[in-house]
Each structure stands twice: as C-alpha cells, then as structure tokens.
CSV table of C-alpha atoms in Angstrom, one decimal:
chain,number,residue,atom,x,y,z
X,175,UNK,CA,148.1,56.8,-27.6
X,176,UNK,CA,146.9,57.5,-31.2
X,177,UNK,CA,146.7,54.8,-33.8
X,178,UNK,CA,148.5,55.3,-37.2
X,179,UNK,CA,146.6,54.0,-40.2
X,180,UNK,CA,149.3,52.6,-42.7
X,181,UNK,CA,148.7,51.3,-45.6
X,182,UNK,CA,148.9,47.2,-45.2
X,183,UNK,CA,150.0,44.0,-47.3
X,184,UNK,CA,147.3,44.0,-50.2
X,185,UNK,CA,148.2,40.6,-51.8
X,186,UNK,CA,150.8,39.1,-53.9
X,187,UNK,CA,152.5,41.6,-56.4
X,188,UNK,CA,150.9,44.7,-54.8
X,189,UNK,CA,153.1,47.2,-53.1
X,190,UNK,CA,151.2,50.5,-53.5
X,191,UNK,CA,147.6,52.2,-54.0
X,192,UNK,CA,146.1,55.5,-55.3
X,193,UNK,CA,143.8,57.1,-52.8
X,194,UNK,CA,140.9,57.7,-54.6
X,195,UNK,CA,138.6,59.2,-52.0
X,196,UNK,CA,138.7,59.8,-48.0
X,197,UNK,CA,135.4,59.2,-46.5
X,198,UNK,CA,136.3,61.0,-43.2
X,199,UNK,CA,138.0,64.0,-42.4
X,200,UNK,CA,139.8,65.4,-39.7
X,201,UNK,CA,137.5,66.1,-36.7
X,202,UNK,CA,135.4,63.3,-37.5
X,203,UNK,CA,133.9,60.8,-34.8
X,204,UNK,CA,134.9,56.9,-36.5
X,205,UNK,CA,133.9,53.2,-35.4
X,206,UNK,CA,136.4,50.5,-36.0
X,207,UNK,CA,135.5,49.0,-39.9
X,208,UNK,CA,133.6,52.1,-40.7
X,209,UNK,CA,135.5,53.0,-44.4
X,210,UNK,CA,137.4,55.5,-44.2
X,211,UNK,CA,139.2,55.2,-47.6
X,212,UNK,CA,138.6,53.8,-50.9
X,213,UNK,CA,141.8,52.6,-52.1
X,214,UNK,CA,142.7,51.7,-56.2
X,215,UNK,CA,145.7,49.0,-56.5
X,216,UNK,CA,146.4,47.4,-60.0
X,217,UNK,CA,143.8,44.8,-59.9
X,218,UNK,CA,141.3,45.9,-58.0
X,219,UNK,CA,139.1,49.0,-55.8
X,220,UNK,CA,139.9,48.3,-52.3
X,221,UNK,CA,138.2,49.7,-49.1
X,222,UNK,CA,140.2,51.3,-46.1
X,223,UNK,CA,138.5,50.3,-42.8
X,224,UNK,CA,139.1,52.2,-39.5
X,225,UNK,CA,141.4,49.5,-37.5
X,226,UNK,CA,139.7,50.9,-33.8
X,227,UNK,CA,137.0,53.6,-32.6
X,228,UNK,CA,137.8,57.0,-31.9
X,229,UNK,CA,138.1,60.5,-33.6
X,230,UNK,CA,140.2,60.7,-37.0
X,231,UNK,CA,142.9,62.8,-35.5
X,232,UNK,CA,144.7,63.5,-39.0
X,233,UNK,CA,144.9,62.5,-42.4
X,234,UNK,CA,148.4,62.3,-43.4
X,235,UNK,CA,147.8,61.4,-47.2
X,236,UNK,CA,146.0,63.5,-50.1
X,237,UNK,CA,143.3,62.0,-52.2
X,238,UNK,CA,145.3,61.3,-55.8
X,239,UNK,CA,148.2,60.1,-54.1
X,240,UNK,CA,150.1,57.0,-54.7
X,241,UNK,CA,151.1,55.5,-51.3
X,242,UNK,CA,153.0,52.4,-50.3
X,243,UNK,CA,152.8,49.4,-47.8
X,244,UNK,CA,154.1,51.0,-44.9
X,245,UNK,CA,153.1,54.4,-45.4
X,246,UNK,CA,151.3,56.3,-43.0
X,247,UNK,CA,147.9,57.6,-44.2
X,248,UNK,CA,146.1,58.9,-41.5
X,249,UNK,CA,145.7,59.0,-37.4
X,250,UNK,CA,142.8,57.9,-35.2
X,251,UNK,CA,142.9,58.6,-31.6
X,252,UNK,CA,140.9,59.6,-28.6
X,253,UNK,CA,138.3,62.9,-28.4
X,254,UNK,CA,141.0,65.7,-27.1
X,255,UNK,CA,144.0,63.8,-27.8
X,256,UNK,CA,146.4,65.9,-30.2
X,257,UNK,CA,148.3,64.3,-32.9
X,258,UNK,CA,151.3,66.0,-35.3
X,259,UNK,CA,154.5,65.0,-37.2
X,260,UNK,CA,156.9,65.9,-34.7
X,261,UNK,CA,155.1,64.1,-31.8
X,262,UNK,CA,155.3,61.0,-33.9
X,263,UNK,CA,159.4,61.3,-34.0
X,264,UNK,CA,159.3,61.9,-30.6
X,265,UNK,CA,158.0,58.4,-30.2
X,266,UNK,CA,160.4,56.7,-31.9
X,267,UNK,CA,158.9,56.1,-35.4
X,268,UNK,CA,160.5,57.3,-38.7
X,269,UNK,CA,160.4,61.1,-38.5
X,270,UNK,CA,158.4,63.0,-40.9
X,271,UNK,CA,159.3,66.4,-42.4
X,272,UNK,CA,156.7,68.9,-41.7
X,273,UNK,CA,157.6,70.5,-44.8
X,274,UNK,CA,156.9,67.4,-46.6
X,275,UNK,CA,153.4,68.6,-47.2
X,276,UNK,CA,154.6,71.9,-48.6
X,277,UNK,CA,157.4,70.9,-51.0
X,278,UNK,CA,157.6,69.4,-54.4
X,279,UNK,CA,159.1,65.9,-54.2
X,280,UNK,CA,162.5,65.4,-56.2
X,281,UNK,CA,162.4,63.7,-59.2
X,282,UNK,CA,163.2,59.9,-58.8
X,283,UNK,CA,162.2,59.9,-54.8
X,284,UNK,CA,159.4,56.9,-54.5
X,285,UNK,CA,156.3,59.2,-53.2
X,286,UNK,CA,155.4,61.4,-56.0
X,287,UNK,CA,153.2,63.6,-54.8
X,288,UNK,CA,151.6,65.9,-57.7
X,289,UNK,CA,152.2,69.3,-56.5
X,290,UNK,CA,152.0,71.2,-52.6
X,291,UNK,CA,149.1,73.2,-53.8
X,292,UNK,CA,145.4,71.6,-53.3
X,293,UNK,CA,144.5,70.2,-57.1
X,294,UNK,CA,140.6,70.3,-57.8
X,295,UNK,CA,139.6,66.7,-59.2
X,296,UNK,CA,138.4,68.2,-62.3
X,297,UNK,CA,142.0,69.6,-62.5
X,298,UNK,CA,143.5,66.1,-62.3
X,299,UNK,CA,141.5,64.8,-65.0
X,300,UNK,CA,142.3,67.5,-67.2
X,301,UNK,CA,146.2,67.2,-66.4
X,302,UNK,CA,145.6,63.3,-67.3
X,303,UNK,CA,144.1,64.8,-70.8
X,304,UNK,CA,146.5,67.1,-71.3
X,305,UNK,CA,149.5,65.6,-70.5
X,306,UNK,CA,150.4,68.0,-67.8
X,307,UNK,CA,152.8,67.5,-64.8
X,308,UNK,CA,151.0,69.0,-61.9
X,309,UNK,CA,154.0,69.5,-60.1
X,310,UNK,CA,155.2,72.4,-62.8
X,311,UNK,CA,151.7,74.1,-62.2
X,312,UNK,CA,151.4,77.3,-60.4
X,313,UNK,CA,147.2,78.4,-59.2
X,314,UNK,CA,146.2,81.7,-60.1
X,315,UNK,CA,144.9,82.1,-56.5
X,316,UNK,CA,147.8,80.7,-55.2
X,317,UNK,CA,146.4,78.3,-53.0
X,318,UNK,CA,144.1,76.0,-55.3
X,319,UNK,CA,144.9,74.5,-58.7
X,320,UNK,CA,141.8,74.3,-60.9
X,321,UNK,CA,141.4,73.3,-64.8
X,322,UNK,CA,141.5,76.7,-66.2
X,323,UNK,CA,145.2,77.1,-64.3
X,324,UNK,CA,146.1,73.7,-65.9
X,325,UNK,CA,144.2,74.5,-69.3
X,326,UNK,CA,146.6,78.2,-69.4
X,327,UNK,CA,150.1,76.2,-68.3
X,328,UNK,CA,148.9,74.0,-71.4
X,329,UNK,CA,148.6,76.4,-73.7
X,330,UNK,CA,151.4,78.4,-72.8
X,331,UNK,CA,153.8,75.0,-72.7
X,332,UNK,CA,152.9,74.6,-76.4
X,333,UNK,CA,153.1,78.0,-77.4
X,334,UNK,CA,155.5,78.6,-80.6
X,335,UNK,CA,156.3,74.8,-80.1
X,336,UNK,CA,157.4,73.7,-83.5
X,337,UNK,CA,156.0,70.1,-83.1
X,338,UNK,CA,153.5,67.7,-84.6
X,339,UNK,CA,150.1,67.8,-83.2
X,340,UNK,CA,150.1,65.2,-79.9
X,341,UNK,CA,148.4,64.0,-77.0
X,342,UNK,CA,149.2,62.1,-74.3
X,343,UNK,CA,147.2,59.3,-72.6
X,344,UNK,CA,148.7,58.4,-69.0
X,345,UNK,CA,148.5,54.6,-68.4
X,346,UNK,CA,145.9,53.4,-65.7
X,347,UNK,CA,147.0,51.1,-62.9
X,348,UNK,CA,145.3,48.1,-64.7
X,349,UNK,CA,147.0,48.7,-68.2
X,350,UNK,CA,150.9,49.3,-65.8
X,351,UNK,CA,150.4,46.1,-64.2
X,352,UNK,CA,149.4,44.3,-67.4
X,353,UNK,CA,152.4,46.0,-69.3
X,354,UNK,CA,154.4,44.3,-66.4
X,355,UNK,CA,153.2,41.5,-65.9
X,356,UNK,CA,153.7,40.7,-69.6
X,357,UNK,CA,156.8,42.1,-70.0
X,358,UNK,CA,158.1,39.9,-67.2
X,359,UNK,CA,156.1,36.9,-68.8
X,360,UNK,CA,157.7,37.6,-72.5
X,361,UNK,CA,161.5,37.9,-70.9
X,362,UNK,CA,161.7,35.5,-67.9
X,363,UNK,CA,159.5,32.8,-69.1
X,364,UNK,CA,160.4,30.4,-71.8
X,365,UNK,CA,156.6,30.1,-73.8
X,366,UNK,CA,155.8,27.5,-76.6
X,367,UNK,CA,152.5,27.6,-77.7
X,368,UNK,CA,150.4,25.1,-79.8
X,369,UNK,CA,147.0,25.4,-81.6
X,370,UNK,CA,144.1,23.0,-82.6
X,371,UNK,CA,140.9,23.4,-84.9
X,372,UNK,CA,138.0,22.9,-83.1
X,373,UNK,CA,134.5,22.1,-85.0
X,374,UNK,CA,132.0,24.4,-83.2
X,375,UNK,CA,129.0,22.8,-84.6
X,376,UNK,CA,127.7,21.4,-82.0
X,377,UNK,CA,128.3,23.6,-79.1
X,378,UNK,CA,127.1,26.5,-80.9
X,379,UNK,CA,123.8,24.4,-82.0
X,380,UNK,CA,123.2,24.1,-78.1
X,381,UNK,CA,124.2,27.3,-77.2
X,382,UNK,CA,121.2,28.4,-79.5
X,383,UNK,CA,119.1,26.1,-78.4
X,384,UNK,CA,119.3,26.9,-74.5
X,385,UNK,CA,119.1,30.3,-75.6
X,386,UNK,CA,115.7,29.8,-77.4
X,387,UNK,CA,114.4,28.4,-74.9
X,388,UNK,CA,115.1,31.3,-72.2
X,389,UNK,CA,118.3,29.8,-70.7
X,390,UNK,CA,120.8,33.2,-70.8
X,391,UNK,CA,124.1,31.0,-71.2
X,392,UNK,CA,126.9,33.1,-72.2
X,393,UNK,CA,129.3,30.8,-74.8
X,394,UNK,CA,132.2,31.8,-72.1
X,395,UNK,CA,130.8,30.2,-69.5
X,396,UNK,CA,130.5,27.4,-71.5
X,397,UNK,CA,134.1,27.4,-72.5
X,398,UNK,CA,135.1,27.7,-68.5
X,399,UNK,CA,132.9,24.4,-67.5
X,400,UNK,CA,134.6,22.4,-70.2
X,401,UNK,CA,138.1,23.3,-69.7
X,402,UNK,CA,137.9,23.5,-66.2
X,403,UNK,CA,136.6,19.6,-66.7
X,404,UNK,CA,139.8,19.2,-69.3
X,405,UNK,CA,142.6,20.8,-66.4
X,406,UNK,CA,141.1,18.1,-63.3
X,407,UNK,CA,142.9,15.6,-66.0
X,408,UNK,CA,145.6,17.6,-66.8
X,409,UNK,CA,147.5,19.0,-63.6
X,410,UNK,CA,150.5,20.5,-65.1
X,411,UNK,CA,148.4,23.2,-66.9
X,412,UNK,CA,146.1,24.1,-63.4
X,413,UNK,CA,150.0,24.3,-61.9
X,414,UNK,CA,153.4,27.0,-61.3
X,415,UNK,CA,156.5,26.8,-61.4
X,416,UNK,CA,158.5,28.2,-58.5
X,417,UNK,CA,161.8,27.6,-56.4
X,418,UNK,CA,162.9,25.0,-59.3
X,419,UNK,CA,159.9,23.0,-58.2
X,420,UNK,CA,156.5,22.7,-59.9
X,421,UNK,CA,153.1,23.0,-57.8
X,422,UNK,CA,150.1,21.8,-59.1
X,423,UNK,CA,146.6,22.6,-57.8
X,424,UNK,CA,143.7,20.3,-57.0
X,425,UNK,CA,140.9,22.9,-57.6
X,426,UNK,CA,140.5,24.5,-60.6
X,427,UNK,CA,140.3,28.9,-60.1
X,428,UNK,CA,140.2,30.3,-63.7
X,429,UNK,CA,141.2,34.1,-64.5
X,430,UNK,CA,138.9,35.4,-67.4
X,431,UNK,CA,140.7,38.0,-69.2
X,432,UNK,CA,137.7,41.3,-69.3
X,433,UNK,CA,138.4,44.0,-71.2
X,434,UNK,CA,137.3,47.1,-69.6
X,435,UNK,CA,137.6,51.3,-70.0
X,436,UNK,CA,140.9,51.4,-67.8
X,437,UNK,CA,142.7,48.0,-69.1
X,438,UNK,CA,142.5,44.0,-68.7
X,439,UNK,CA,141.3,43.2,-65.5
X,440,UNK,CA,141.1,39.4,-64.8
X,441,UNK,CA,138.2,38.3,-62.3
X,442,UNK,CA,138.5,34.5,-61.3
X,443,UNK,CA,136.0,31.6,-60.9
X,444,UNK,CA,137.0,30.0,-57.9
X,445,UNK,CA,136.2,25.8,-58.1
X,446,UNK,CA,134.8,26.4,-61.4
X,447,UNK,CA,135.2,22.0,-62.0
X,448,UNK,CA,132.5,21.7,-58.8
X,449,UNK,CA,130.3,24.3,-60.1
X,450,UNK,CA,127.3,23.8,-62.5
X,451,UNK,CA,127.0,25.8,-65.7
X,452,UNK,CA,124.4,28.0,-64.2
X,453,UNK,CA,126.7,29.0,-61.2
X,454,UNK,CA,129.5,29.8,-63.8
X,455,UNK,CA,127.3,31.8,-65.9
X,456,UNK,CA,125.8,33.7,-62.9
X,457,UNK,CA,129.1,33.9,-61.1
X,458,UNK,CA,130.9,35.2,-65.0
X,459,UNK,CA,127.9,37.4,-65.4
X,460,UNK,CA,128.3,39.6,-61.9
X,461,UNK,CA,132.1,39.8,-61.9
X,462,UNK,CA,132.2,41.0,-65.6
X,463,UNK,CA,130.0,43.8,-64.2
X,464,UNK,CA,132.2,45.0,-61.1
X,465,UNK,CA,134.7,44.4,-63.7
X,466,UNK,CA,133.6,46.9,-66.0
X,467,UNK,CA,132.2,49.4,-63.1
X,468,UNK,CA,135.9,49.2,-61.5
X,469,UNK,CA,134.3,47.9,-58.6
X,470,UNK,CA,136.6,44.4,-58.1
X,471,UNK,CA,137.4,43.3,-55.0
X,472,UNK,CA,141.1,41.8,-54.4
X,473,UNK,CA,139.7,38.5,-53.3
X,474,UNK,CA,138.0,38.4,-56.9
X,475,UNK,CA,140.9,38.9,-59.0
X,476,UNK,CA,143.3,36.1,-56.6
X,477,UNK,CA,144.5,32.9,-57.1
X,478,UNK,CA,143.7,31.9,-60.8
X,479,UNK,CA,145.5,29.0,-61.2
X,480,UNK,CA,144.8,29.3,-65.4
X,481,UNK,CA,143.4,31.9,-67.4
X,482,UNK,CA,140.8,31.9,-70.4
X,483,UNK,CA,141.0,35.2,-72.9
X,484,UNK,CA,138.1,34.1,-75.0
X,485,UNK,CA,138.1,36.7,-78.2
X,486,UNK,CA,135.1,35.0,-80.0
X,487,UNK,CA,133.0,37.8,-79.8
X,488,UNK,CA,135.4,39.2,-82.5
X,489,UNK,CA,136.2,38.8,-86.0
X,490,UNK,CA,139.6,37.6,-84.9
X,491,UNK,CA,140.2,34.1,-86.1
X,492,UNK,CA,143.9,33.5,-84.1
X,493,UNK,CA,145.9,34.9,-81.6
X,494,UNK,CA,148.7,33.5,-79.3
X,495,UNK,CA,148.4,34.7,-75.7
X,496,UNK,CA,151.2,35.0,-73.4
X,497,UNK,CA,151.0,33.2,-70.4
X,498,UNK,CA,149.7,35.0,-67.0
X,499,UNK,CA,152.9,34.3,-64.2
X,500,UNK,CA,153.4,32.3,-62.1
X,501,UNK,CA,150.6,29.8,-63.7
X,502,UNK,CA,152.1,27.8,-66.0
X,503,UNK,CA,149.0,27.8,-69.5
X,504,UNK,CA,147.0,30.5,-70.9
X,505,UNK,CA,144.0,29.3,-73.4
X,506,UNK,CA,143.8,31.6,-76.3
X,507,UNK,CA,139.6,31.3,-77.7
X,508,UNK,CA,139.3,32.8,-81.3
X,509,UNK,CA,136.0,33.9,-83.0
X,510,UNK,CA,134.3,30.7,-84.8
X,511,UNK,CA,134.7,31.0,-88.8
X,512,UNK,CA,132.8,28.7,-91.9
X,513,UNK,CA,135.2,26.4,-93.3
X,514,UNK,CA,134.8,23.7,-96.1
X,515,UNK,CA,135.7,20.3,-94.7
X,516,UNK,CA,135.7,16.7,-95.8
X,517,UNK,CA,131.9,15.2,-95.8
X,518,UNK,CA,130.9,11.8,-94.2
X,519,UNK,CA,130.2,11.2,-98.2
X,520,UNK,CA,133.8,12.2,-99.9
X,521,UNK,CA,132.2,15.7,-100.3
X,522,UNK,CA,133.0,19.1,-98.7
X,523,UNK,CA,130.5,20.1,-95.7
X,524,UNK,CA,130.4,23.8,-94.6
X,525,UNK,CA,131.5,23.6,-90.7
X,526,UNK,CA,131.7,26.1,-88.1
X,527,UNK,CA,135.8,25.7,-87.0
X,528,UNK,CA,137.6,27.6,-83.9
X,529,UNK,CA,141.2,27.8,-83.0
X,530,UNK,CA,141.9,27.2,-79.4
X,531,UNK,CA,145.3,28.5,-78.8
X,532,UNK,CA,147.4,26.9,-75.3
X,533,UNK,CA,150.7,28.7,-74.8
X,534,UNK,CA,152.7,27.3,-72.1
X,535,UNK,CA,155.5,27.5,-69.6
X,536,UNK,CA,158.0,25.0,-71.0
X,537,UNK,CA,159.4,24.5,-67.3
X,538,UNK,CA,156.3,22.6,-66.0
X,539,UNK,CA,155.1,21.3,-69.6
X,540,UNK,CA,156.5,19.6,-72.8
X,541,UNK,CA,154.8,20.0,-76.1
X,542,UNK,CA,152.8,16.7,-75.6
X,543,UNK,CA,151.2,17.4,-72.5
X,544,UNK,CA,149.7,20.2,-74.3
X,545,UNK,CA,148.4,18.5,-77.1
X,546,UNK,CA,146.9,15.7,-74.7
X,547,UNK,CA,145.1,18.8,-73.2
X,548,UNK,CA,143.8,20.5,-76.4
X,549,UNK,CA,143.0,16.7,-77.7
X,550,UNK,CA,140.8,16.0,-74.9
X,551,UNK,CA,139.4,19.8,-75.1
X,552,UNK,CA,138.6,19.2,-78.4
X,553,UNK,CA,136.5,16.1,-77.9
X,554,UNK,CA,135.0,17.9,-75.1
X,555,UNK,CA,133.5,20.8,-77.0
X,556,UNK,CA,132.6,19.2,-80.1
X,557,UNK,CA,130.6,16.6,-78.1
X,558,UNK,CA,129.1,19.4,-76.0
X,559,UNK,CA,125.6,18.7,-74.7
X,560,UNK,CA,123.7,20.9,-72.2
X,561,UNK,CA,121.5,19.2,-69.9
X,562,UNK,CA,117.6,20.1,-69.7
C-alpha cells in the first residue's frame, strides 16, 4: 500500500512550512532518509526525509506552497504500484478534490495556494517585489506564469492609478513570527524592566588584550559566559511561567538575538554555564553563520531558556527589549559610551559605561530579583578577567 508523506509536528509554535524545493520527482527511485524536501518554517530551514524505500509515486504539493501539519505532500510506494486522489478516498482518508490542483483557492480558506498555473521562481520573486497576487495573474502561454506576465499585470494594475508612488515588501516567515511573537509578548505578558550602568573598562581592556595576542573572542561571547554564570544564581530569570505555575531550569540554553537579511532569527547556546569561553565563541561563531546563510536547523533555535540581544556593535546607547515567551527575562546589551565619573581622587575620570537593560515577566519575578541579577552582573563584568 503506498505511503503518504505529510507534513509532521515541527516543534513548539510551528504549525506550517513553505516548500522551498523538492529534491525528487515523480518517477523517481527513493531510500528511506534520502531528502526529498527542503522545508522553510518560521525559525528555521528544515529537511524532508523519505519515511521508507520505494518509488516517489506523486508529489501532492507545489514548491512555494505553504502547507500544514497534517497535510499531505507527496506519495511513496512500490515500482508499478499506482497512486491518485480518488484511490486515496477510496481508502478511507479525507477525500481530495481533483480539481483542487486546477482551481484558485477562496479567499480566507487556510491553503493559499498562489495560482493553478505553474509560476517560474523568477516569477515569484518578482510578485514578492512588486506586490503582485499571483492568483489574479493570467500567462501569456497559458500554461506557465513567467516575470514578464507578472511585470505586464503590474504595469497595467497601476495604469492611470492616481496614487502616491509605493512598494510593497511581503514579510518573511522570520519577521511574521517575530511580529507575533511580540505582539503576543507586549499584550499577554505583564513586562517591567530595569536598567543598570555598567563600567566597561575592564572587560573591554581584556577583550583587547586576548585579541592582540591572536585569541578571536567576540565581546558577545563574552557577555553569554558571564550571564550565563549570573542565571545558575538566579533561577527565576533561566525560568516560565505556565499553567499558574513557574518552571525554572537547571541548565542554562541562551537565545542570541541575530539579525539577518529575512528577520531576527534566534540561535541558542545549549549549557552555555558548563561551556568554556572558547566553546561559546566557536559555538556563537558557526550558528551566527547558518544564521545569516538561512541554513538553521530547528534543534538550533529550541529551548532558550533566556535570551541575549546584545546591540553594542551600534551607536545605540539604550533600548528596552521585550521579553521572548514563555521565558520569563530578556537582557537588553547597549553600545559602550565615554562618560565622566567621580575619580578615586575627588576628580572626574573618563570611563567606558554600558547599560544592560533586564525586562521581565512580573509573574515569575518582582523588581528586586532583577536588580539582585543586574547587581551581581555588574560585578561580574566589571571584574572580568580572561584566563591565559
């Protein structure tokens, strides 16, 4: 009997996927965990394997395509065997429409396929750039929508239009799930957040000084060691809250917030208080790559417990984050800046201050238990020595 492919659970707060490429097509000979499918959820680039051997008897769902858990994407079966929609309602599954291929879908149904006509790739783009809805496009060849046909429907859309010059930028999975996921932070979570100076002196002094002599630290990975040393002290800020109770972690897994061409994306340091400052950097250093090459894996953006967005690379001297749900603290880093401060002789002394911003879930934390934190942070960093 043939094997249908669905798409399965993906991991917490993921329900659907873009198809982004099939590696096999119909006809094809398959092993079982050959890829057949790169998938692209809101956090990460996922692969599709083959769940058994066989032949790929049909593939059910177009590349471009947003699909959800549950839904069918294609069928592997044996060499011969025949597969189609209405043998699979003969069997007692969900019946498909065999026009479902052919017809636009109506507004507001979940599956919003772009259009029944193939769409080039180059033609997807340029309806991204353009603002166009595929759906309302008709190919001059009937059969194939390229650019040109969605450069022309463009054009002759705006036409006479008596209307400010505009464009429109459609929002990539990473920047819908972070517009969510904030949203849903800013309304259901009640945030406080308080903020300490931090003298810098020192940790920049031997940030330098590893750097001069060939040690490659980054400054974040810095940041990452000595607050994941701060949370194994503090529990309520490596903690959730959920079902009116408050869990708090033993390891430490911290979410760096990395901006990248197609949003936030938030890779996480798993252990990060049993690691040394090497492993961090190395670890930091790889994931910000796959980060920025949109090459994540879900197990590299799961499980932060706390999150880091470190913004000291900028000119930007504060900034309150907004806590990532369910973990119950976000540290907000800002960009180091000279400030006159008292001397150890009544004078002023030019020092190097930085304001590390905590917000927090007031459910699992009262104001003090934040300031203990950002106390002992602060002592931390502006003792900071890195071992030869």
């Amino acid at each position: 009997m043939p094997t249908e492919v669905k798409l399965p659970h993906l991991g917490e707060s993921i329900d659907s996927a873009v198809i982004v490429a099939w590696h096999k097509s119909t006809g094809d000979d398959i092993r079982r965990g050959d890829e057949l499918a790169d998938l692209e959820t809101d956090k990460a680039t996922l692969s599709l394997e083959a769940p058994k051997s066989g032949v790929v008897l049909a593939i059910v769902a177009d590349e471009g395509q947003r699909v959800y858990m549950g839904d069918l994407l294609a069928v592997i079966g044996r060499d011969g065997e025949t597969w189609s929609p209405s043998s699979r309602a003969q069997q007692g599954s969900a019946e498909i429409d065999p026009k479902a291929e052919t017809t636009v879908p109506e507004p507001g149904q979940r599956r919003a396929s772009a259009s029944h006509y193939k769409i080039s790739p180059l033609a997807r783009r340029k309806a991204k750039e353009l603002g166009v809805d595929l759906a309302a496009v008709r190919p001059a060849d009937g059969v194939k929508i390229n650019s040109a046909d969605v450069e022309a429907f463009a054009s002759a859309s705006s036409a006479g239009a008596d209307k400010p010059a505009q464009r429109r930028i459609e929002m990539s999975p990473a920047k819908r799930l972070t517009g969510q996921r904030m949203l849903h932070s800013a309304q259901s979570i009640p945030q406080f957040s308080l903020t300490i100076d931090v003298d810098a002196g020192q940790l920049l002094a031997a940030h330098s000084a590893a750097k001069a002599a060939g040690r490659a630290l980054s400054l974040s990975a810095v940041l990452i060691q000595i607050s994941a040393k701060t949370l194994v002290e503090h529990g309520l800020l490596n903690a959730r809250f959920e079902d009116d109770g408050i869990t708090i972690f033993e390891s430490v897994h911290i979410g760096v917030a990395t901006a990248t061409r197609d949003g936030l994306r938030v890779p996480v340091i798993r252990d990060a208080e049993k690691l040394s400052l090497e492993q961090i950097n190395r670890s930091l250093g790889e994931l910000t790559v796959r980060a920025r090459e949109n090459r994540l894996q879900l197990a590299d953006v799961s499980d932060a417990t706390f999150t880091i967005s470190n913004l000291g690379m900028t000119s930007i001297t504060h900034f309150t984050p907004l806590v990532n749900p369910p973990q119950s603290a976000i540290l907000g880093v800002a960009a180091p800046r000279p400030l006159y401060t008292p001397g150890a002789d009544g004078g002023l002394a030019l020092s190097r201050q930085m304001a590390l911003t905590v917000a927090c879930d007031h459910r699992v934390l009262d104001g003090a238990d934040a300031a203990a934190f950002l106390r002992d942070l602060q002592a931390e960093i502006e003792s900071f020595r890195i071992d030869p």
